[in-house]
PDB file of C-alpha atoms in Angstrom:
ATOM      1  CA  UNK A   1      38.833 -12.592 -30.095  1.00 36.00           C
ATOM      2  CA  UNK A   2      35.112 -12.436 -30.118  1.00 34.00           C
ATOM      3  CA  UNK A   3      33.151 -10.788 -27.141  1.00 41.00           C
ATOM      4  CA  UNK A   4      31.271 -12.972 -25.143  1.00 39.00           C
ATOM      5  CA  UNK A   5      27.490 -12.344 -25.441  1.00 39.00           C
ATOM      6  CA  UNK A   6      25.311 -12.049 -22.508  1.00 44.00           C
ATOM      7  CA  UNK A   7      22.209 -13.975 -21.981  1.00 41.00           C
ATOM      8  CA  UNK A   8      20.026 -10.924 -22.907  1.00 41.00           C
ATOM      9  CA  UNK A   9      21.872 -10.608 -26.378  1.00 43.00           C
ATOM     10  CA  UNK A  10      21.517 -14.326 -27.045  1.00 35.00           C
ATOM     11  CA  UNK A  11      17.998 -14.441 -26.373  1.00 45.00           C
ATOM     12  CA  UNK A  12      16.466 -10.954 -27.110  1.00 43.00           C
ATOM     13  CA  UNK A  13      12.778 -11.875 -26.730  1.00 43.00           C
ATOM     14  CA  UNK A  14      12.912 -13.737 -23.613  1.00 50.00           C
ATOM     15  CA  UNK A  15      12.548 -10.170 -21.641  1.00 50.00           C
ATOM     16  CA  UNK A  16       8.870 -10.323 -22.492  1.00 52.00           C
ATOM     17  CA  UNK A  17       8.265 -13.324 -20.349  1.00 52.00           C
ATOM     18  CA  UNK A  18      10.116 -11.542 -17.464  1.00 53.00           C
ATOM     19  CA  UNK A  19       7.852  -8.702 -17.769  1.00 53.00           C
ATOM     20  CA  UNK A  20       4.875 -11.203 -17.500  1.00 52.00           C
ATOM     21  CA  UNK A  21       6.244 -12.126 -14.237  1.00 62.00           C
ATOM     22  CA  UNK A  22       4.771  -9.057 -12.857  1.00 73.00           C
ATOM     23  CA  UNK A  23       1.661 -11.020 -11.868  1.00 80.00           C
ATOM     24  CA  UNK A  24       3.661 -12.056  -9.035  1.00 85.00           C
ATOM     25  CA  UNK A  25       4.508  -8.494  -7.887  1.00 88.00           C
ATOM     26  CA  UNK A  26       0.639  -8.014  -8.246  1.00 89.00           C
ATOM     27  CA  UNK A  27      -0.203 -10.706  -6.095  1.00 91.00           C
ATOM     28  CA  UNK A  28       2.351  -9.511  -3.472  1.00 91.00           C
ATOM     29  CA  UNK A  29       0.799  -6.101  -3.667  1.00 93.00           C
ATOM     30  CA  UNK A  30      -2.700  -7.181  -3.369  1.00 94.00           C
ATOM     31  CA  UNK A  31      -2.131  -9.630  -0.402  1.00 95.00           C
ATOM     32  CA  UNK A  32       0.305  -7.204   1.538  1.00 94.00           C
ATOM     33  CA  UNK A  33      -1.971  -4.129   0.878  1.00 95.00           C
ATOM     34  CA  UNK A  34      -5.178  -5.929   1.949  1.00 95.00           C
ATOM     35  CA  UNK A  35      -3.473  -7.228   5.153  1.00 95.00           C
ATOM     36  CA  UNK A  36      -2.156  -3.743   5.905  1.00 95.00           C
ATOM     37  CA  UNK A  37      -5.339  -1.875   5.093  1.00 95.00           C
ATOM     38  CA  UNK A  38      -7.660  -4.156   7.227  1.00 96.00           C
ATOM     39  CA  UNK A  39      -5.157  -3.672  10.242  1.00 95.00           C
ATOM     40  CA  UNK A  40      -4.909  -0.189   9.719  1.00 93.00           C
ATOM     41  CA  UNK A  41      -8.868   0.249   9.636  1.00 94.00           C
ATOM     42  CA  UNK A  42      -9.266  -1.731  12.778  1.00 94.00           C
ATOM     43  CA  UNK A  43      -6.411  -0.165  14.759  1.00 92.00           C
ATOM     44  CA  UNK A  44      -7.578   3.362  13.575  1.00 91.00           C
ATOM     45  CA  UNK A  45     -11.105   2.605  14.742  1.00 91.00           C
ATOM     46  CA  UNK A  46      -9.861   1.252  18.043  1.00 91.00           C
ATOM     47  CA  UNK A  47      -7.471   4.274  18.806  1.00 90.00           C
ATOM     48  CA  UNK A  48     -10.317   6.715  17.839  1.00 86.00           C
ATOM     49  CA  UNK A  49     -12.908   5.203  19.984  1.00 86.00           C
ATOM     50  CA  UNK A  50     -11.081   4.248  23.231  1.00 87.00           C
ATOM     51  CA  UNK A  51      -8.903   6.792  25.173  1.00 83.00           C
ATOM     52  CA  UNK A  52      -6.666   3.923  26.698  1.00 86.00           C
ATOM     53  CA  UNK A  53      -5.867   2.462  23.087  1.00 84.00           C
ATOM     54  CA  UNK A  54      -5.319   6.151  21.913  1.00 85.00           C
ATOM     55  CA  UNK A  55      -2.769   6.690  24.753  1.00 87.00           C
ATOM     56  CA  UNK A  56      -0.845   3.551  23.804  1.00 86.00           C
ATOM     57  CA  UNK A  57      -1.441   3.114  19.913  1.00 84.00           C
ATOM     58  CA  UNK A  58      -1.126   6.818  18.819  1.00 83.00           C
ATOM     59  CA  UNK A  59       2.487   7.188  20.015  1.00 86.00           C
ATOM     60  CA  UNK A  60       3.501   3.949  18.654  1.00 85.00           C
ATOM     61  CA  UNK A  61       1.860   4.867  15.197  1.00 82.00           C
ATOM     62  CA  UNK A  62       3.585   8.257  15.189  1.00 81.00           C
ATOM     63  CA  UNK A  63       6.933   6.774  16.094  1.00 82.00           C
ATOM     64  CA  UNK A  64       6.843   4.282  13.310  1.00 80.00           C
ATOM     65  CA  UNK A  65       5.415   6.513  10.604  1.00 79.00           C
ATOM     66  CA  UNK A  66       8.672   8.518   9.850  1.00 79.00           C
ATOM     67  CA  UNK A  67      10.803   5.346   9.742  1.00 79.00           C
ATOM     68  CA  UNK A  68      11.694   4.403   6.015  1.00 79.00           C
ATOM     69  CA  UNK A  69       9.710   1.114   5.945  1.00 76.00           C
ATOM     70  CA  UNK A  70      12.235  -0.295   3.415  1.00 77.00           C
ATOM     71  CA  UNK A  71      14.973  -0.002   6.025  1.00 79.00           C
ATOM     72  CA  UNK A  72      12.996  -2.756   7.865  1.00 78.00           C
ATOM     73  CA  UNK A  73      13.279  -5.221   5.118  1.00 76.00           C
ATOM     74  CA  UNK A  74      16.512  -6.741   6.438  1.00 80.00           C
ATOM     75  CA  UNK A  75      14.993  -7.355   9.843  1.00 79.00           C
ATOM     76  CA  UNK A  76      11.946  -8.934   8.491  1.00 79.00           C
ATOM     77  CA  UNK A  77      13.886 -11.254   6.175  1.00 76.00           C
ATOM     78  CA  UNK A  78      15.948 -12.069   9.474  1.00 76.00           C
ATOM     79  CA  UNK A  79      12.616 -12.893  11.343  1.00 79.00           C
ATOM     80  CA  UNK A  80      10.514 -14.541   8.694  1.00 76.00           C
ATOM     81  CA  UNK A  81      13.491 -16.220   6.595  1.00 69.00           C
ATOM     82  CA  UNK A  82      11.173 -16.421   3.458  1.00 69.00           C
ATOM     83  CA  UNK A  83      11.592 -13.798   0.903  1.00 76.00           C
ATOM     84  CA  UNK A  84       7.805 -13.519  -0.275  1.00 84.00           C
ATOM     85  CA  UNK A  85       6.648 -13.205   3.390  1.00 87.00           C
ATOM     86  CA  UNK A  86       9.229 -10.357   4.092  1.00 85.00           C
ATOM     87  CA  UNK A  87       8.150  -8.509   1.098  1.00 88.00           C
ATOM     88  CA  UNK A  88       4.382  -8.981   1.783  1.00 91.00           C
ATOM     89  CA  UNK A  89       5.176  -7.747   5.479  1.00 89.00           C
ATOM     90  CA  UNK A  90       7.010  -4.822   4.248  1.00 88.00           C
ATOM     91  CA  UNK A  91       4.136  -3.797   1.939  1.00 92.00           C
ATOM     92  CA  UNK A  92       1.575  -4.492   4.712  1.00 93.00           C
ATOM     93  CA  UNK A  93       3.492  -2.187   6.982  1.00 90.00           C
ATOM     94  CA  UNK A  94       3.612   0.406   4.462  1.00 89.00           C
ATOM     95  CA  UNK A  95      -0.258   0.414   4.019  1.00 92.00           C
ATOM     96  CA  UNK A  96      -0.902   0.029   7.462  1.00 93.00           C
ATOM     97  CA  UNK A  97       0.388   3.279   8.969  1.00 90.00           C
ATOM     98  CA  UNK A  98      -1.095   5.734   6.493  1.00 92.00           C
ATOM     99  CA  UNK A  99      -4.625   4.244   6.827  1.00 94.00           C
ATOM    100  CA  UNK A 100      -4.530   3.921  10.608  1.00 92.00           C
ATOM    101  CA  UNK A 101      -3.413   7.489  10.995  1.00 91.00           C
ATOM    102  CA  UNK A 102      -6.122   8.595   8.392  1.00 93.00           C
ATOM    103  CA  UNK A 103      -8.735   6.828  10.246  1.00 93.00           C
ATOM    104  CA  UNK A 104      -7.978   8.467  13.497  1.00 91.00           C
ATOM    105  CA  UNK A 105      -7.588  11.919  12.020  1.00 91.00           C
ATOM    106  CA  UNK A 106     -10.590  11.497  10.271  1.00 91.00           C
ATOM    107  CA  UNK A 107     -12.580  10.602  13.322  1.00 90.00           C
ATOM    108  CA  UNK A 108     -10.856  13.363  15.380  1.00 89.00           C
ATOM    109  CA  UNK A 109     -11.951  15.846  12.921  1.00 88.00           C
ATOM    110  CA  UNK A 110     -15.834  15.207  12.932  1.00 87.00           C
ATOM    111  CA  UNK A 111     -17.382  18.337  14.537  1.00 87.00           C
ATOM    112  CA  UNK A 112     -18.323  17.474  18.017  1.00 85.00           C
ATOM    113  CA  UNK A 113     -21.521  19.555  17.555  1.00 89.00           C
ATOM    114  CA  UNK A 114     -22.878  16.651  15.179  1.00 85.00           C
ATOM    115  CA  UNK A 115     -22.000  14.032  17.745  1.00 84.00           C
ATOM    116  CA  UNK A 116     -23.782  16.028  20.638  1.00 86.00           C
ATOM    117  CA  UNK A 117     -26.729  16.578  18.402  1.00 87.00           C
ATOM    118  CA  UNK A 118     -27.027  12.585  17.991  1.00 85.00           C
ATOM    119  CA  UNK A 119     -26.782  12.126  21.670  1.00 84.00           C
ATOM    120  CA  UNK A 120     -29.314  14.579  22.160  1.00 86.00           C
ATOM    121  CA  UNK A 121     -31.757  12.662  19.826  1.00 83.00           C
ATOM    122  CA  UNK A 122     -30.937   9.431  21.959  1.00 84.00           C
ATOM    123  CA  UNK A 123     -28.918   7.685  19.278  1.00 84.00           C
ATOM    124  CA  UNK A 124     -26.903   4.682  20.609  1.00 88.00           C
ATOM    125  CA  UNK A 125     -23.138   4.926  20.391  1.00 85.00           C
ATOM    126  CA  UNK A 126     -23.144   2.390  17.445  1.00 85.00           C
ATOM    127  CA  UNK A 127     -25.532   4.448  15.455  1.00 87.00           C
ATOM    128  CA  UNK A 128     -23.452   7.657  15.989  1.00 86.00           C
ATOM    129  CA  UNK A 129     -20.457   5.734  14.821  1.00 86.00           C
ATOM    130  CA  UNK A 130     -22.079   4.540  11.606  1.00 87.00           C
ATOM    131  CA  UNK A 131     -24.384   7.404  10.812  1.00 87.00           C
ATOM    132  CA  UNK A 132     -22.315  10.404  11.862  1.00 86.00           C
ATOM    133  CA  UNK A 133     -18.463   9.708  12.714  1.00 88.00           C
ATOM    134  CA  UNK A 134     -17.477   7.524   9.859  1.00 87.00           C
ATOM    135  CA  UNK A 135     -19.408   9.368   7.083  1.00 88.00           C
ATOM    136  CA  UNK A 136     -17.856  12.335   8.288  1.00 88.00           C
ATOM    137  CA  UNK A 137     -14.414  10.724   8.352  1.00 90.00           C
ATOM    138  CA  UNK A 138     -14.838   8.981   4.889  1.00 90.00           C
ATOM    139  CA  UNK A 139     -12.959  11.622   2.909  1.00 91.00           C
ATOM    140  CA  UNK A 140      -9.895  11.714   5.029  1.00 92.00           C
ATOM    141  CA  UNK A 141      -9.812   7.845   5.285  1.00 93.00           C
ATOM    142  CA  UNK A 142      -9.976   7.521   1.377  1.00 93.00           C
ATOM    143  CA  UNK A 143      -7.174   9.921   1.352  1.00 93.00           C
ATOM    144  CA  UNK A 144      -5.088   7.568   3.519  1.00 93.00           C
ATOM    145  CA  UNK A 145      -6.007   4.764   1.343  1.00 93.00           C
ATOM    146  CA  UNK A 146      -4.859   6.510  -1.694  1.00 93.00           C
ATOM    147  CA  UNK A 147      -1.580   7.343  -0.096  1.00 92.00           C
ATOM    148  CA  UNK A 148      -1.071   3.849   1.295  1.00 93.00           C
ATOM    149  CA  UNK A 149      -1.351   2.382  -2.262  1.00 94.00           C
ATOM    150  CA  UNK A 150       1.390   4.595  -3.636  1.00 92.00           C
ATOM    151  CA  UNK A 151       3.698   3.680  -0.606  1.00 91.00           C
ATOM    152  CA  UNK A 152       2.811   0.018  -0.898  1.00 92.00           C
ATOM    153  CA  UNK A 153       3.791  -0.027  -4.604  1.00 92.00           C
ATOM    154  CA  UNK A 154       7.065   1.918  -3.872  1.00 90.00           C
ATOM    155  CA  UNK A 155       7.884  -0.530  -1.111  1.00 90.00           C
ATOM    156  CA  UNK A 156       6.970  -3.473  -3.382  1.00 91.00           C
ATOM    157  CA  UNK A 157       9.394  -2.591  -5.902  1.00 90.00           C
ATOM    158  CA  UNK A 158      12.124  -1.530  -3.675  1.00 88.00           C
ATOM    159  CA  UNK A 159      11.853  -4.706  -1.875  1.00 87.00           C
ATOM    160  CA  UNK A 160      11.868  -6.902  -4.901  1.00 87.00           C
ATOM    161  CA  UNK A 161      15.068  -4.925  -5.909  1.00 86.00           C
ATOM    162  CA  UNK A 162      16.773  -5.849  -2.696  1.00 83.00           C
ATOM    163  CA  UNK A 163      15.627  -9.433  -1.837  1.00 80.00           C
ATOM    164  CA  UNK A 164      13.947 -11.042  -4.718  1.00 79.00           C
ATOM    165  CA  UNK A 165      15.034 -12.792  -8.128  1.00 80.00           C
ATOM    166  CA  UNK A 166      11.432 -12.538  -9.474  1.00 82.00           C
ATOM    167  CA  UNK A 167       8.816  -9.669  -9.860  1.00 85.00           C
ATOM    168  CA  UNK A 168       8.760  -6.227 -11.642  1.00 86.00           C
ATOM    169  CA  UNK A 169      11.193  -4.513  -9.156  1.00 85.00           C
ATOM    170  CA  UNK A 170      13.858  -7.281  -9.852  1.00 85.00           C
ATOM    171  CA  UNK A 171      13.225  -6.963 -13.705  1.00 86.00           C
ATOM    172  CA  UNK A 172      13.955  -3.141 -13.460  1.00 86.00           C
ATOM    173  CA  UNK A 173      17.085  -3.633 -11.433  1.00 85.00           C
ATOM    174  CA  UNK A 174      18.424  -6.378 -13.586  1.00 84.00           C
ATOM    175  CA  UNK A 175      17.734  -4.210 -16.706  1.00 83.00           C
ATOM    176  CA  UNK A 176      19.521  -1.503 -15.217  1.00 83.00           C
ATOM    177  CA  UNK A 177      22.684  -3.505 -14.341  1.00 83.00           C
ATOM    178  CA  UNK A 178      22.641  -5.126 -17.789  1.00 83.00           C
ATOM    179  CA  UNK A 179      22.366  -1.653 -19.455  1.00 81.00           C
ATOM    180  CA  UNK A 180      19.506  -2.887 -21.597  1.00 81.00           C
ATOM    181  CA  UNK A 181      17.354   0.115 -22.278  1.00 81.00           C
ATOM    182  CA  UNK A 182      14.415  -1.862 -23.867  1.00 80.00           C
ATOM    183  CA  UNK A 183      13.996  -3.989 -20.799  1.00 82.00           C
ATOM    184  CA  UNK A 184      14.197  -1.014 -18.425  1.00 83.00           C
ATOM    185  CA  UNK A 185      11.694   0.941 -20.329  1.00 86.00           C
ATOM    186  CA  UNK A 186       9.192  -2.065 -20.497  1.00 84.00           C
ATOM    187  CA  UNK A 187       9.517  -2.421 -16.805  1.00 83.00           C
ATOM    188  CA  UNK A 188       8.867   1.237 -16.321  1.00 87.00           C
ATOM    189  CA  UNK A 189       5.875   1.056 -18.623  1.00 88.00           C
ATOM    190  CA  UNK A 190       4.508  -1.768 -16.676  1.00 87.00           C
ATOM    191  CA  UNK A 191       4.676   0.141 -13.373  1.00 88.00           C
ATOM    192  CA  UNK A 192       3.151   3.041 -14.995  1.00 89.00           C
ATOM    193  CA  UNK A 193       0.212   1.106 -16.254  1.00 89.00           C
ATOM    194  CA  UNK A 194      -0.068  -0.507 -12.737  1.00 89.00           C
ATOM    195  CA  UNK A 195      -0.048   2.780 -11.064  1.00 89.00           C
ATOM    196  CA  UNK A 196      -2.714   4.305 -13.322  1.00 92.00           C
ATOM    197  CA  UNK A 197      -4.972   1.328 -13.061  1.00 92.00           C
ATOM    198  CA  UNK A 198      -4.828   1.586  -9.240  1.00 91.00           C
ATOM    199  CA  UNK A 199      -5.440   5.229  -9.538  1.00 90.00           C
ATOM    200  CA  UNK A 200      -8.335   4.693 -11.703  1.00 93.00           C
ATOM    201  CA  UNK A 201      -9.870   2.121  -9.463  1.00 92.00           C
ATOM    202  CA  UNK A 202      -9.496   4.468  -6.419  1.00 91.00           C
ATOM    203  CA  UNK A 203     -10.959   7.389  -8.216  1.00 91.00           C
ATOM    204  CA  UNK A 204     -14.021   5.045  -9.006  1.00 91.00           C
ATOM    205  CA  UNK A 205     -14.319   4.179  -5.383  1.00 89.00           C
ATOM    206  CA  UNK A 206     -14.045   7.625  -4.150  1.00 87.00           C
ATOM    207  CA  UNK A 207     -16.534   8.841  -6.657  1.00 89.00           C
ATOM    208  CA  UNK A 208     -19.165   6.091  -5.430  1.00 87.00           C
ATOM    209  CA  UNK A 209     -18.355   6.467  -1.684  1.00 84.00           C
ATOM    210  CA  UNK A 210     -18.433  10.491  -1.696  1.00 82.00           C
ATOM    211  CA  UNK A 211     -21.548  10.670  -4.344  1.00 78.00           C
ATOM    212  CA  UNK A 212     -23.194  12.939  -1.815  1.00 68.00           C
ATOM    213  CA  UNK A 213     -20.505  15.437  -2.265  1.00 66.00           C
TER     214      UNK A 213
END
C-alpha cells in the first residue's frame, strides 16, 4: 500500500509563492502600525499637555499596557467580524500603547528649568512645545517607536497564526504543522529579513533626528 502524499510533497516548489504572500503581511503591518503610531503620538501629546486628560488617559493606558494584546484578538474578531480588520486593529493597539507611553514619559522628563527659561524669555506655549519640550522628548519617543515596531511584528505573526489563512504567520504555522523544515526555515528567514530592514530604517531615522547628539 502506498502512502498518500501531502500537497507539499506533490508540489515541492509551490511554497515559494506562499512566502511571497508576505506582501499581505507587510501591508497589514504598515497600516496597523501607522494607525497605532499616529494615535499614540496624538494621545501622548494630549496626556502630556493637559492635566484633565492626564487624569483620565494615563490610568487607562497603564491598565491596558500589561495585557497581552494577542488575547484581545478574539474580541476584535467578534466585534469587527473581518479577519483583516481584526489583525490590523491588533497591530494598531500593540503600536499605540508603547508610543503613547513614550511620548508622555519623554515630555515629563524634560527639565522644568528649560521650560521656565523659555517662559522667562516670553516664548508662547506653542514655541515652548516645539522648541523645548518635543526636542527634549525626542530620544524617548524614538525608543517607544522602536519598541512598538517589534511588538507590532510579533502581534502580526501571532494574529495571522490564529485567525488567517494567508500571510507569513500562517505560512510558518502551516509549515510547522506539516513538519516541512524548508518551508519553516524560509518563513523564519523572511521574518528575520523583515525585522532587520525595519531596524535599519529606524536606525537611519534616529541618526537623522538625533544628529545633534
